[in-house]
CSV table of N, CA and C in Angstrom, one decimal:
chain,number,residue,atom,x,y,z
A,7,UNK,N,33.8,-7.2,85.0
A,7,UNK,CA,33.1,-7.7,83.9
A,7,UNK,C,32.1,-6.6,83.5
A,8,UNK,N,32.0,-6.5,82.2
A,8,UNK,CA,31.1,-5.5,81.6
A,8,UNK,C,29.7,-6.0,81.4
A,9,UNK,N,28.7,-5.2,81.6
A,9,UNK,CA,27.4,-5.6,81.3
A,9,UNK,C,27.1,-5.6,79.8
A,10,UNK,N,26.4,-6.6,79.4
A,10,UNK,CA,26.0,-6.7,78.0
A,10,UNK,C,24.5,-6.4,77.8
A,11,UNK,N,24.1,-5.7,76.8
A,11,UNK,CA,22.7,-5.5,76.5
A,11,UNK,C,22.0,-6.9,76.2
A,12,UNK,N,20.9,-7.0,76.8
A,12,UNK,CA,20.2,-8.3,76.5
A,12,UNK,C,19.7,-8.3,75.1
A,13,UNK,N,20.1,-9.3,74.4
A,13,UNK,CA,19.6,-9.5,73.0
A,13,UNK,C,18.8,-10.8,72.9
A,14,UNK,N,17.8,-10.7,72.1
A,14,UNK,CA,17.0,-12.0,72.0
A,14,UNK,C,17.8,-13.1,71.4
A,15,UNK,N,17.7,-14.3,71.9
A,15,UNK,CA,18.4,-15.4,71.3
A,15,UNK,C,17.6,-16.0,70.1
A,16,UNK,N,18.3,-16.0,69.0
A,16,UNK,CA,17.6,-16.6,67.8
A,16,UNK,C,18.3,-17.9,67.5
A,17,UNK,N,17.7,-19.0,67.6
A,17,UNK,CA,18.3,-20.3,67.4
A,17,UNK,C,18.8,-20.4,66.0
A,18,UNK,N,20.0,-21.0,65.8
A,18,UNK,CA,20.5,-21.2,64.5
A,18,UNK,C,20.4,-22.7,64.3
A,19,UNK,N,19.5,-23.2,63.4
A,19,UNK,CA,19.3,-24.6,63.1
A,19,UNK,C,20.6,-25.3,62.6
A,20,UNK,N,21.5,-24.5,62.1
A,20,UNK,CA,22.7,-25.1,61.5
A,20,UNK,C,23.9,-25.3,62.5
A,21,UNK,N,23.7,-24.8,63.8
A,21,UNK,CA,24.7,-24.9,64.8
A,21,UNK,C,24.8,-26.3,65.3
A,22,UNK,N,25.9,-26.8,65.5
A,22,UNK,CA,26.1,-28.2,66.1
A,22,UNK,C,26.8,-28.0,67.5
A,23,UNK,N,26.7,-29.1,68.3
A,23,UNK,CA,27.4,-29.1,69.6
A,23,UNK,C,28.9,-28.9,69.3
A,24,UNK,N,29.4,-29.5,68.3
A,24,UNK,CA,30.9,-29.4,68.0
A,24,UNK,C,31.2,-27.9,67.7
A,25,UNK,N,30.4,-27.2,66.9
A,25,UNK,CA,30.7,-25.8,66.6
A,25,UNK,C,30.5,-24.9,67.8
A,26,UNK,N,29.5,-25.1,68.6
A,26,UNK,CA,29.2,-24.3,69.8
A,26,UNK,C,30.3,-24.6,70.8
A,27,UNK,N,30.7,-25.9,70.9
A,27,UNK,CA,31.8,-26.2,71.9
A,27,UNK,C,33.1,-25.6,71.5
A,28,UNK,N,33.4,-25.5,70.2
A,28,UNK,CA,34.7,-24.9,69.8
A,28,UNK,C,34.6,-23.4,70.0
A,29,UNK,N,33.5,-22.8,69.8
A,29,UNK,CA,33.4,-21.3,70.1
A,29,UNK,C,33.5,-21.1,71.6
A,30,UNK,N,33.0,-22.0,72.4
A,30,UNK,CA,33.1,-21.9,73.9
A,30,UNK,C,34.6,-22.0,74.3
A,31,UNK,N,35.3,-23.0,73.7
A,31,UNK,CA,36.7,-23.2,74.1
A,31,UNK,C,37.5,-21.9,73.7
A,32,UNK,N,37.2,-21.4,72.5
A,32,UNK,CA,37.9,-20.2,72.1
A,32,UNK,C,37.7,-19.0,73.0
A,33,UNK,N,36.4,-18.9,73.5
A,33,UNK,CA,36.1,-17.9,74.5
A,33,UNK,C,36.9,-18.1,75.8
A,34,UNK,N,37.0,-19.3,76.2
A,34,UNK,CA,37.7,-19.6,77.4
A,34,UNK,C,39.2,-19.1,77.3
A,35,UNK,N,39.8,-19.5,76.1
A,35,UNK,CA,41.2,-19.1,75.9
A,35,UNK,C,41.3,-17.6,75.8
A,36,UNK,N,40.4,-16.9,75.2
A,36,UNK,CA,40.4,-15.4,75.1
A,36,UNK,C,40.3,-14.8,76.5
A,37,UNK,N,39.6,-15.4,77.4
A,37,UNK,CA,39.5,-14.9,78.7
A,37,UNK,C,40.6,-15.3,79.6
A,38,UNK,N,41.6,-16.0,79.1
A,38,UNK,CA,42.8,-16.4,79.8
A,38,UNK,C,42.6,-17.5,80.9
A,39,UNK,N,41.6,-18.4,80.6
A,39,UNK,CA,41.5,-19.5,81.6
A,39,UNK,C,42.7,-20.4,81.6
A,40,UNK,N,42.9,-21.1,82.6
A,40,UNK,CA,44.1,-22.0,82.7
A,40,UNK,C,44.1,-23.0,81.6
A,41,UNK,N,45.3,-23.4,81.2
A,41,UNK,CA,45.4,-24.3,80.1
A,41,UNK,C,44.7,-25.7,80.5
A,42,UNK,N,44.9,-26.1,81.7
A,42,UNK,CA,44.3,-27.3,82.2
A,42,UNK,C,42.8,-27.3,82.2
A,43,UNK,N,42.2,-26.1,82.5
A,43,UNK,CA,40.7,-26.0,82.4
A,43,UNK,C,40.2,-26.1,81.0
A,44,UNK,N,40.9,-25.4,80.1
A,44,UNK,CA,40.6,-25.5,78.6
A,44,UNK,C,40.7,-26.9,78.1
A,45,UNK,N,41.7,-27.6,78.5
A,45,UNK,CA,41.9,-29.0,78.0
A,45,UNK,C,40.8,-29.9,78.6
A,46,UNK,N,40.4,-29.7,79.8
A,46,UNK,CA,39.4,-30.5,80.4
A,46,UNK,C,38.0,-30.3,79.7
A,47,UNK,N,37.7,-29.0,79.4
A,47,UNK,CA,36.5,-28.7,78.6
A,47,UNK,C,36.5,-29.4,77.3
A,48,UNK,N,37.7,-29.2,76.6
A,48,UNK,CA,37.8,-29.8,75.2
A,48,UNK,C,37.6,-31.4,75.3
A,49,UNK,N,38.2,-32.0,76.4
A,49,UNK,CA,38.1,-33.4,76.5
A,49,UNK,C,36.6,-33.8,76.8
A,50,UNK,N,35.9,-33.1,77.6
A,50,UNK,CA,34.5,-33.4,77.9
A,50,UNK,C,33.7,-33.3,76.6
A,51,UNK,N,34.0,-32.2,75.8
A,51,UNK,CA,33.3,-32.1,74.5
A,51,UNK,C,33.5,-33.2,73.6
A,52,UNK,N,34.8,-33.6,73.4
A,52,UNK,CA,35.2,-34.6,72.5
A,52,UNK,C,34.8,-36.0,72.8
A,53,UNK,N,34.9,-36.3,74.1
A,53,UNK,CA,34.6,-37.7,74.6
A,53,UNK,C,33.1,-37.9,74.9
A,54,UNK,N,32.4,-36.9,75.4
A,54,UNK,CA,31.1,-37.2,75.9
A,54,UNK,C,30.0,-36.4,75.1
A,55,UNK,N,30.1,-35.1,75.0
A,55,UNK,CA,29.0,-34.3,74.4
A,55,UNK,C,28.9,-34.5,72.9
A,56,UNK,N,30.0,-34.3,72.2
A,56,UNK,CA,29.9,-34.3,70.7
A,56,UNK,C,29.4,-35.7,70.2
A,57,UNK,N,29.9,-36.8,70.8
A,57,UNK,CA,29.4,-38.1,70.3
A,57,UNK,C,27.9,-38.4,70.7
A,58,UNK,N,27.5,-37.9,71.9
A,58,UNK,CA,26.2,-38.1,72.3
A,58,UNK,C,25.2,-37.4,71.5
A,59,UNK,N,25.5,-36.1,71.1
A,59,UNK,CA,24.6,-35.3,70.4
A,59,UNK,C,24.8,-35.3,68.9
A,60,UNK,N,25.7,-36.1,68.4
A,60,UNK,CA,26.1,-36.1,67.0
A,60,UNK,C,24.9,-36.4,66.1
A,61,UNK,N,24.0,-37.3,66.4
A,61,UNK,CA,22.9,-37.6,65.5
A,61,UNK,C,21.5,-37.1,66.0
A,62,UNK,N,21.6,-36.1,66.9
A,62,UNK,CA,20.3,-35.5,67.4
A,62,UNK,C,20.1,-34.1,66.9
């Protein structure tokens, strides 16, 4: 794993849990995670996280 330079986190008020979750899933796929792991993460996002945070 390569070290990354620490960059300040600047919150994006337009980001949603759905958008962040999709970016995370894409990152998992790019890193070659098992298909079953990626599917599990997608299911947790779709069933639990996105609906819970949809109006927050």
